[in-house]
PDB file of C-alpha atoms in Angstrom:
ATOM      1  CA  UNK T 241      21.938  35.612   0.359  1.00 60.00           C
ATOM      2  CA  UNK T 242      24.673  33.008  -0.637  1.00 74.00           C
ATOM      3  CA  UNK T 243      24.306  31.059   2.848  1.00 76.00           C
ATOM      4  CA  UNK T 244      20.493  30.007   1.480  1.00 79.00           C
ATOM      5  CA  UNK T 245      21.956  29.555  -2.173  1.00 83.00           C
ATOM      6  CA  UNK T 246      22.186  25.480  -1.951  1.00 86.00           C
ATOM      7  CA  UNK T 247      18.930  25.256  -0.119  1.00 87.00           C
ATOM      8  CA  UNK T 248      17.468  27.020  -3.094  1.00 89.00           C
ATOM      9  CA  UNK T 249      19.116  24.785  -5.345  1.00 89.00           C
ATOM     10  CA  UNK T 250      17.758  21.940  -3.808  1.00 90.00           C
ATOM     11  CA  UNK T 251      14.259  23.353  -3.984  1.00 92.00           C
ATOM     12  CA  UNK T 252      14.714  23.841  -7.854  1.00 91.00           C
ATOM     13  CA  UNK T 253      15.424  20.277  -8.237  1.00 92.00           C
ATOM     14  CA  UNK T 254      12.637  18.830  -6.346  1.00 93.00           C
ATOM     15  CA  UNK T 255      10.400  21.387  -7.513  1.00 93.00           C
ATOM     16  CA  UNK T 256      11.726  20.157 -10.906  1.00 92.00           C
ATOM     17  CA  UNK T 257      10.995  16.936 -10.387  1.00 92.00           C
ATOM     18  CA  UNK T 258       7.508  17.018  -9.528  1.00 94.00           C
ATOM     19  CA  UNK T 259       6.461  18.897 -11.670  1.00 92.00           C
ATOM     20  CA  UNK T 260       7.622  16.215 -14.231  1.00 91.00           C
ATOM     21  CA  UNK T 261       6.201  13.339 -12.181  1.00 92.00           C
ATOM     22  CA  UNK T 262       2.861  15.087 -11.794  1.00 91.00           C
ATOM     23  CA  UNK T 263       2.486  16.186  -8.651  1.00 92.00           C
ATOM     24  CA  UNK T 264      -0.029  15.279  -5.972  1.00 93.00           C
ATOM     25  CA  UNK T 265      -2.993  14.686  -8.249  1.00 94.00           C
ATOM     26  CA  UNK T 266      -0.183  11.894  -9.966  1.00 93.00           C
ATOM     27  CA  UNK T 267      -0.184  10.614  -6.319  1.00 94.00           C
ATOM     28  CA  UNK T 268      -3.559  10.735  -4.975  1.00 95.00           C
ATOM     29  CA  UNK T 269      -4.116   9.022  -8.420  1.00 95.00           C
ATOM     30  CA  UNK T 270      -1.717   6.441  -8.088  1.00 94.00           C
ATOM     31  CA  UNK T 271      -2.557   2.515  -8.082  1.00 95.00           C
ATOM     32  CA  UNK T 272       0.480   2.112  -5.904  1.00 95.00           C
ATOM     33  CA  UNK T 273      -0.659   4.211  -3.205  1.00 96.00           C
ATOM     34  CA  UNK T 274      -4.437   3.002  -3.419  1.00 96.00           C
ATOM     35  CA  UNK T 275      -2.542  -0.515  -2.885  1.00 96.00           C
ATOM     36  CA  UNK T 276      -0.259   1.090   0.121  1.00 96.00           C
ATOM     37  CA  UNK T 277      -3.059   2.862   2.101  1.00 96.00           C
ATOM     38  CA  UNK T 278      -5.913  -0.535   1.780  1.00 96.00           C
ATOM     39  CA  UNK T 279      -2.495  -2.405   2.899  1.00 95.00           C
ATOM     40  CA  UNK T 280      -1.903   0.106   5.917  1.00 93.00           C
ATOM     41  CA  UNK T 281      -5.233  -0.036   6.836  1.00 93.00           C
ATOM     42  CA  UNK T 282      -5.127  -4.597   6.790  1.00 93.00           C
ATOM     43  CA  UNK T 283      -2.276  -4.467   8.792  1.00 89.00           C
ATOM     44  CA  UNK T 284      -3.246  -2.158  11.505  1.00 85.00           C
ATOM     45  CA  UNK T 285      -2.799  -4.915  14.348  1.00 81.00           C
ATOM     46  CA  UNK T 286       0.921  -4.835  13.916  1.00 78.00           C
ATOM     47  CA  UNK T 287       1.496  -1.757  13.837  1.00 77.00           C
ATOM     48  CA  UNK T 288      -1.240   0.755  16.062  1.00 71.00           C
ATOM     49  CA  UNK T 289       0.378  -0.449  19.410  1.00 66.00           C
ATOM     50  CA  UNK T 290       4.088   0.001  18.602  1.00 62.00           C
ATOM     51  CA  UNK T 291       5.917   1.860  20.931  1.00 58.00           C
ATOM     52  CA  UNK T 292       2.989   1.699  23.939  1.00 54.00           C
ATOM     53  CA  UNK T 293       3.785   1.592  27.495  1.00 51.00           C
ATOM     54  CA  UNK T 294       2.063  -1.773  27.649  1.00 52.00           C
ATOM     55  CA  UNK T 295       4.130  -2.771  24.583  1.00 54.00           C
ATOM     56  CA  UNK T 296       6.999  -0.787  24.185  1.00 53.00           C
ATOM     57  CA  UNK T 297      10.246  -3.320  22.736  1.00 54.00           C
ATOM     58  CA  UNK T 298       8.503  -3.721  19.955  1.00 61.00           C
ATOM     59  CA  UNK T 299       8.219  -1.483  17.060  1.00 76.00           C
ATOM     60  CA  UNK T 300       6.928  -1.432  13.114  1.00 82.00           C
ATOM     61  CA  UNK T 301       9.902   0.577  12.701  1.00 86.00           C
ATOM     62  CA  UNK T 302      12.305  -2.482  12.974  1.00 86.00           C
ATOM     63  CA  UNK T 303      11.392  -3.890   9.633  1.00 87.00           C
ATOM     64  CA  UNK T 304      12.097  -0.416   7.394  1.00 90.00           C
ATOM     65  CA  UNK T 305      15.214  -0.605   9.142  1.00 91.00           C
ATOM     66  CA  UNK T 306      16.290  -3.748   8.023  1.00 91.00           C
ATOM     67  CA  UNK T 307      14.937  -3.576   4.155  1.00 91.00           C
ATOM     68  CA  UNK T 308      14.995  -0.258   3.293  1.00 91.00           C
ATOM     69  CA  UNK T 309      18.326   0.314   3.027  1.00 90.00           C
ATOM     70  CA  UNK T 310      18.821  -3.217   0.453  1.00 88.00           C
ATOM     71  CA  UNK T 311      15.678  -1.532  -1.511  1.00 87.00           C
ATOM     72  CA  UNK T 312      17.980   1.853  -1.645  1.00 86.00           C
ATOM     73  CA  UNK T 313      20.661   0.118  -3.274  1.00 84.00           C
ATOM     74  CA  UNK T 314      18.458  -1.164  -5.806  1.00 79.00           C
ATOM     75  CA  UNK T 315      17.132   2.032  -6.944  1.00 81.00           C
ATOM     76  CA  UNK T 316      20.395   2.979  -8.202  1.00 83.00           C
ATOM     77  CA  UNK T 317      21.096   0.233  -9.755  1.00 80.00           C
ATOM     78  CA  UNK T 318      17.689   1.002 -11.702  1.00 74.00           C
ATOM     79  CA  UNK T 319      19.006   4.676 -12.327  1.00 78.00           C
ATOM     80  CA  UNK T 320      22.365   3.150 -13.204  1.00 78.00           C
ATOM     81  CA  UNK T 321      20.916   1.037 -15.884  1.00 73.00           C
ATOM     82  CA  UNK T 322      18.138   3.643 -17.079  1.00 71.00           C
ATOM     83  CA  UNK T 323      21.320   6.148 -18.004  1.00 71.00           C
ATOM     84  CA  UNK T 324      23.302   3.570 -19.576  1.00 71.00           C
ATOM     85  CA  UNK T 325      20.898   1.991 -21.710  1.00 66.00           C
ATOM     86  CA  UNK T 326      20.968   2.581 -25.532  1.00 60.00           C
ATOM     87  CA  UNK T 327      22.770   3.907 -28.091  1.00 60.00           C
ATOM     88  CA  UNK T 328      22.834   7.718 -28.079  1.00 65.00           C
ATOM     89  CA  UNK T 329      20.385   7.714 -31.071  1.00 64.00           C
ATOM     90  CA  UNK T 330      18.028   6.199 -28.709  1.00 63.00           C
ATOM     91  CA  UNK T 331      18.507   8.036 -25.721  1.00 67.00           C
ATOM     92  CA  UNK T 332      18.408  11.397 -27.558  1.00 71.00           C
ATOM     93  CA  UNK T 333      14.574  10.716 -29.112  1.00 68.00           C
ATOM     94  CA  UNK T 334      13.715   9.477 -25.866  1.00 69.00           C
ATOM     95  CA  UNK T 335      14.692  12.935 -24.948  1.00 71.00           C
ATOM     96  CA  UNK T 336      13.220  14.697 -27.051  1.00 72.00           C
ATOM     97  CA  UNK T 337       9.998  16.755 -25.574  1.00 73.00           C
ATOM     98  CA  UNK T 338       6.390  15.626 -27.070  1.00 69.00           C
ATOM     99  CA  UNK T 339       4.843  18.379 -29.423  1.00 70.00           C
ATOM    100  CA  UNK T 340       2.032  18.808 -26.656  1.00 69.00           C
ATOM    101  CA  UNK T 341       4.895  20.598 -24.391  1.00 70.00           C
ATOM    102  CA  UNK T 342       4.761  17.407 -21.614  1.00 78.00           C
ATOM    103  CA  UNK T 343       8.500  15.950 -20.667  1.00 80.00           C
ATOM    104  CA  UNK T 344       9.850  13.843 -22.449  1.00 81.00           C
ATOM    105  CA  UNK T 345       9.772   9.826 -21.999  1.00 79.00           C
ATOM    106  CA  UNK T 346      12.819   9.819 -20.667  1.00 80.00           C
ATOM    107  CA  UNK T 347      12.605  12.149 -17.577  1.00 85.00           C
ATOM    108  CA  UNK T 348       9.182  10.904 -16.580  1.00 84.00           C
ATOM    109  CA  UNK T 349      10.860   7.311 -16.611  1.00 84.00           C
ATOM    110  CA  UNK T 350      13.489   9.298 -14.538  1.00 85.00           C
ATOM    111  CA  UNK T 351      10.912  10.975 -12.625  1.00 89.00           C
ATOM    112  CA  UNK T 352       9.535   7.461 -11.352  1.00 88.00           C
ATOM    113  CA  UNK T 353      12.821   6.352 -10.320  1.00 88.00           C
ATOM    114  CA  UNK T 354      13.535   9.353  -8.247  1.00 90.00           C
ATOM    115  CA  UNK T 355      10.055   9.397  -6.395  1.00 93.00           C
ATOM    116  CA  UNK T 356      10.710   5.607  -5.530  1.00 92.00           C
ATOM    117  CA  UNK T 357      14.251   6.985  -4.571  1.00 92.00           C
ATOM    118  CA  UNK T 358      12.642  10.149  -2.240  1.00 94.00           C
ATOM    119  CA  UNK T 359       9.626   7.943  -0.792  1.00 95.00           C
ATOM    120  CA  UNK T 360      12.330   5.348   0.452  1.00 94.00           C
ATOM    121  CA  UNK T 361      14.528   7.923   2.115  1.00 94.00           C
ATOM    122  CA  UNK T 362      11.393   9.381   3.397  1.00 95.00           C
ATOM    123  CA  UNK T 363       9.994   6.006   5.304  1.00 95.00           C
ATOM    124  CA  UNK T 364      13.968   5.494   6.310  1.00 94.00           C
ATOM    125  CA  UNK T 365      14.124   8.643   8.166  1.00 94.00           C
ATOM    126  CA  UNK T 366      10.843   8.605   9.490  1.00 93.00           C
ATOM    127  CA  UNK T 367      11.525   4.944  11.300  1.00 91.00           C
ATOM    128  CA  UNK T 368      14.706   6.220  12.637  1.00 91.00           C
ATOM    129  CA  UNK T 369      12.688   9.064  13.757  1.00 88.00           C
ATOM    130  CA  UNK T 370      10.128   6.967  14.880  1.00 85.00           C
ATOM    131  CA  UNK T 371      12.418   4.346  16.753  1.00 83.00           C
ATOM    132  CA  UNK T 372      14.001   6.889  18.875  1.00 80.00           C
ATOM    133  CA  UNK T 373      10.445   8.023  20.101  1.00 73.00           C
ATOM    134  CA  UNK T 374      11.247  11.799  21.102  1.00 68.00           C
ATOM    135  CA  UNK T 375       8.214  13.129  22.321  1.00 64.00           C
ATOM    136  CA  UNK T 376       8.557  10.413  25.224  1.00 63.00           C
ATOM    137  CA  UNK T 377      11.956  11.508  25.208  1.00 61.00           C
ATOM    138  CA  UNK T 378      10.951  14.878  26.012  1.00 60.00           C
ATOM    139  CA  UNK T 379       8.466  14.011  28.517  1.00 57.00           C
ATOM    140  CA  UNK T 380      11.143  11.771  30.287  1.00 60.00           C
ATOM    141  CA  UNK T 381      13.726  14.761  30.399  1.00 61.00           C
ATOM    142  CA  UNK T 382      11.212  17.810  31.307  1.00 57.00           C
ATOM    143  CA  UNK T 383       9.988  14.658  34.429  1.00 54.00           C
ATOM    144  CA  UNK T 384       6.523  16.100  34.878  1.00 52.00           C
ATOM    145  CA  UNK T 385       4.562  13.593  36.201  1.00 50.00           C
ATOM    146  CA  UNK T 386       1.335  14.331  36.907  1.00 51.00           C
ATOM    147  CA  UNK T 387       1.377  16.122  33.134  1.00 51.00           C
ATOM    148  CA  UNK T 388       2.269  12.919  31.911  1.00 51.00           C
ATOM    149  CA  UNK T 389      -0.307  10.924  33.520  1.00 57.00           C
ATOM    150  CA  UNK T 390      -3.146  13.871  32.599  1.00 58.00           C
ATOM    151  CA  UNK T 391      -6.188  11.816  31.051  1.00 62.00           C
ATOM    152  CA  UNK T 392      -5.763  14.385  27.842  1.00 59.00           C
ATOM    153  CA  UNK T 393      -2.159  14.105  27.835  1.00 60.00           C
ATOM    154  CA  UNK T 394      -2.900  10.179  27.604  1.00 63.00           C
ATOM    155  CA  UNK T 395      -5.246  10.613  24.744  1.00 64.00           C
ATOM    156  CA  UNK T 396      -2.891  12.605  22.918  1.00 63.00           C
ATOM    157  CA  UNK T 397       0.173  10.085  23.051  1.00 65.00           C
ATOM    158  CA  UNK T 398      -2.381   7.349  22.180  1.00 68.00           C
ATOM    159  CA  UNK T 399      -4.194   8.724  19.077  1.00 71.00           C
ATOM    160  CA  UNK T 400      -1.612  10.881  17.776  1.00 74.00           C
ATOM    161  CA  UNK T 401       0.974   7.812  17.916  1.00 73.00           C
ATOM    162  CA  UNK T 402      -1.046   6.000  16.123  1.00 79.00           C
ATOM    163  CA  UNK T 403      -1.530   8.805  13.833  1.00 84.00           C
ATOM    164  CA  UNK T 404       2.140   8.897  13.425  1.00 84.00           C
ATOM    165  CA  UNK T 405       2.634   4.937  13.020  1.00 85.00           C
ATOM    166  CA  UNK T 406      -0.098   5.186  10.273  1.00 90.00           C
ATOM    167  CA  UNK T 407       1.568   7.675   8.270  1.00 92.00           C
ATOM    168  CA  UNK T 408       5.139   6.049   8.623  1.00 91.00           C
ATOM    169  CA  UNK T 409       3.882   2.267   8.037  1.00 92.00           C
ATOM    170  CA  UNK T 410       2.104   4.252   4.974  1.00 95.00           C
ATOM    171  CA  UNK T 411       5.034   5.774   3.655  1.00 95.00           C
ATOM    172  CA  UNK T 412       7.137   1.929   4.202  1.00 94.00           C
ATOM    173  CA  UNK T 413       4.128   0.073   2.276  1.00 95.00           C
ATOM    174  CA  UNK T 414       4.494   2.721  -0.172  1.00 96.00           C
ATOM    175  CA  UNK T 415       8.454   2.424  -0.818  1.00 94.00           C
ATOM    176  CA  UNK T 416       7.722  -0.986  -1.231  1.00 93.00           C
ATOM    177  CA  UNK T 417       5.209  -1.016  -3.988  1.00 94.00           C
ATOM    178  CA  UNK T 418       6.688   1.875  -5.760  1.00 92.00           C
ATOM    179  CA  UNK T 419       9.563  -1.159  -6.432  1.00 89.00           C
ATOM    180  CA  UNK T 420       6.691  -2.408  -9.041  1.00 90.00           C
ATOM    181  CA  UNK T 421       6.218   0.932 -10.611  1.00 88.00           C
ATOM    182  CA  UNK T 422      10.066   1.005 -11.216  1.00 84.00           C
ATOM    183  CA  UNK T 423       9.966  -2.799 -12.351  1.00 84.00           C
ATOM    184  CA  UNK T 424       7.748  -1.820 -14.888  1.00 86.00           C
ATOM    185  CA  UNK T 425       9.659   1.808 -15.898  1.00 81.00           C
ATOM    186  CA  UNK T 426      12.474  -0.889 -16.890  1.00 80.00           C
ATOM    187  CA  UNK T 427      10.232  -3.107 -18.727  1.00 83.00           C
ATOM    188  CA  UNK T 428       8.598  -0.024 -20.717  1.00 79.00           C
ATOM    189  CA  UNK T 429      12.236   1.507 -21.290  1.00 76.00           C
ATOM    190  CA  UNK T 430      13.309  -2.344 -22.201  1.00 75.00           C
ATOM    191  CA  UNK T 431      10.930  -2.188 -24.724  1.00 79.00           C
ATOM    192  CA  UNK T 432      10.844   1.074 -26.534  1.00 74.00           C
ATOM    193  CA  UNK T 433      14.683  -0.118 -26.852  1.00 71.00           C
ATOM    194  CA  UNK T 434      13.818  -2.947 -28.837  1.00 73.00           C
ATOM    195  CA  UNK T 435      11.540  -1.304 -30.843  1.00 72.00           C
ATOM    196  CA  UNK T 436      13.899   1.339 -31.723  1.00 66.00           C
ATOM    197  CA  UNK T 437      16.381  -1.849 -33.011  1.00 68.00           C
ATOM    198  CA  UNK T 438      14.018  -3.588 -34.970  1.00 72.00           C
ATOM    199  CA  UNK T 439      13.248   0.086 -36.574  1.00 69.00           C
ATOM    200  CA  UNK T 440      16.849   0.477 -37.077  1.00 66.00           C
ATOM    201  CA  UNK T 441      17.052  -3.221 -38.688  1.00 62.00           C
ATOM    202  CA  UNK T 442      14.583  -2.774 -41.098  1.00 67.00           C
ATOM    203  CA  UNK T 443      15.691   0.642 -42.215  1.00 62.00           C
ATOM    204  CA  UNK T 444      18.947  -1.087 -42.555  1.00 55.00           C
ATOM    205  CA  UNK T 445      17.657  -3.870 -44.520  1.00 58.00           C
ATOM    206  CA  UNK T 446      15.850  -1.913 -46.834  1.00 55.00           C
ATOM    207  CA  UNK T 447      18.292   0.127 -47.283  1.00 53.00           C
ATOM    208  CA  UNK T 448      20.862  -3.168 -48.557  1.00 57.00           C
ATOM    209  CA  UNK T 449      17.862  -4.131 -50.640  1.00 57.00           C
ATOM    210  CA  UNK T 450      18.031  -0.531 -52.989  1.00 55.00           C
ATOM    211  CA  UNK T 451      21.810  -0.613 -53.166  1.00 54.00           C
TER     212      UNK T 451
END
């Protein structure tokens, strides 16, 4: 049906994607989420109570708010320079698929810019989520007190909050060290640049030499 035509579009491309960056088992695998979760995990004290009755003005979700959207504009600067880097010598052997049948350099370099990109988004929208706190919400509008005050009800809002908080400090940590995996995509690109110039000198050299 054309009215799910986009949405399948949009599938393609992230399906697209991760394929290229590797998938979970790049993930799970990952230095920078090893680093985010032991980092979670430290600050647990400023985040595991956010929200609370006995603590409810303040909220980990205040500092994604504020950075998040600086580190966003970043990320396309990163993209911006990653595209318009080179000569198109350069850029087209960077394009160029391995014999071995994996992507080429220059979409997995790509590949780490958009997961950086998607994680960001991802911690954005779940603090704005999380900020607006909509199962209390619910519980405020549907006014059922004695549900509310139910000792499992009271479990549930405690453990699963913090569940929640975990996973959405997680995925802030995360944005933020991803901004050293995308440091160092520059660097590598930076690099195989320069190589590709001094190649380019010599040849040309050598080349002056025999004439």
């Amino acid at each position: 049906m054309s009215f799910f035509r986009p949405y399948r579009s949009v599938y393609d491309k992230l399906a697209s994607y991760w394929a290229v960056y590797g998938g979970l088992k790049a993930v799970i695998a990952s230095p920078y989420a090893h680093m985010s979760l032991i980092i979670t995990i430290i600050t647990w004290p400023s985040w595991h109570k956010s929200g609370l009755p006995d603590n409810p003005s303040v909220g980990w979700w205040d500092a994604p708010l504020s950075i998040l959207p600086n580190m966003l504009g970043f990320t396309l600067g990163g993209v911006a320079i990653l595209t318009a880097w080179g000569d198109s010598s350069f850029i087209s052997a960077l394009r160029r698929k391995p014999k071995s049948g994996r992507p080429s350099p220059f979409s997995q370099i790509l590949s780490t810019f958009v997961h950086f990109l998607l994680v960001q988004v991802s911690a954005l929208l779940y603090a704005i989520l999380a900020k607006s706190r909509p199962i209390s919400g619910i519980l405020t509008i549907v006014n059922i007190e004695s549900f509310s005050k139910n000792s499992l009800t009271i479990f549930l809002r405690k453990y699963l909050g913090e569940l929640f908080w975990f996973v959405g400090n997680f995925l802030f940590i995360y944005s933020i060290t991803l901004a050293a995996a995308a440091v160092l995509g520059i660097f590598w690109f930076a690099s195989w640049s320069e190589k590709a110039e001094q190649r380019k000198a010599t040849t040309a050299s050598a080349d002056s030499k025999d004439g």
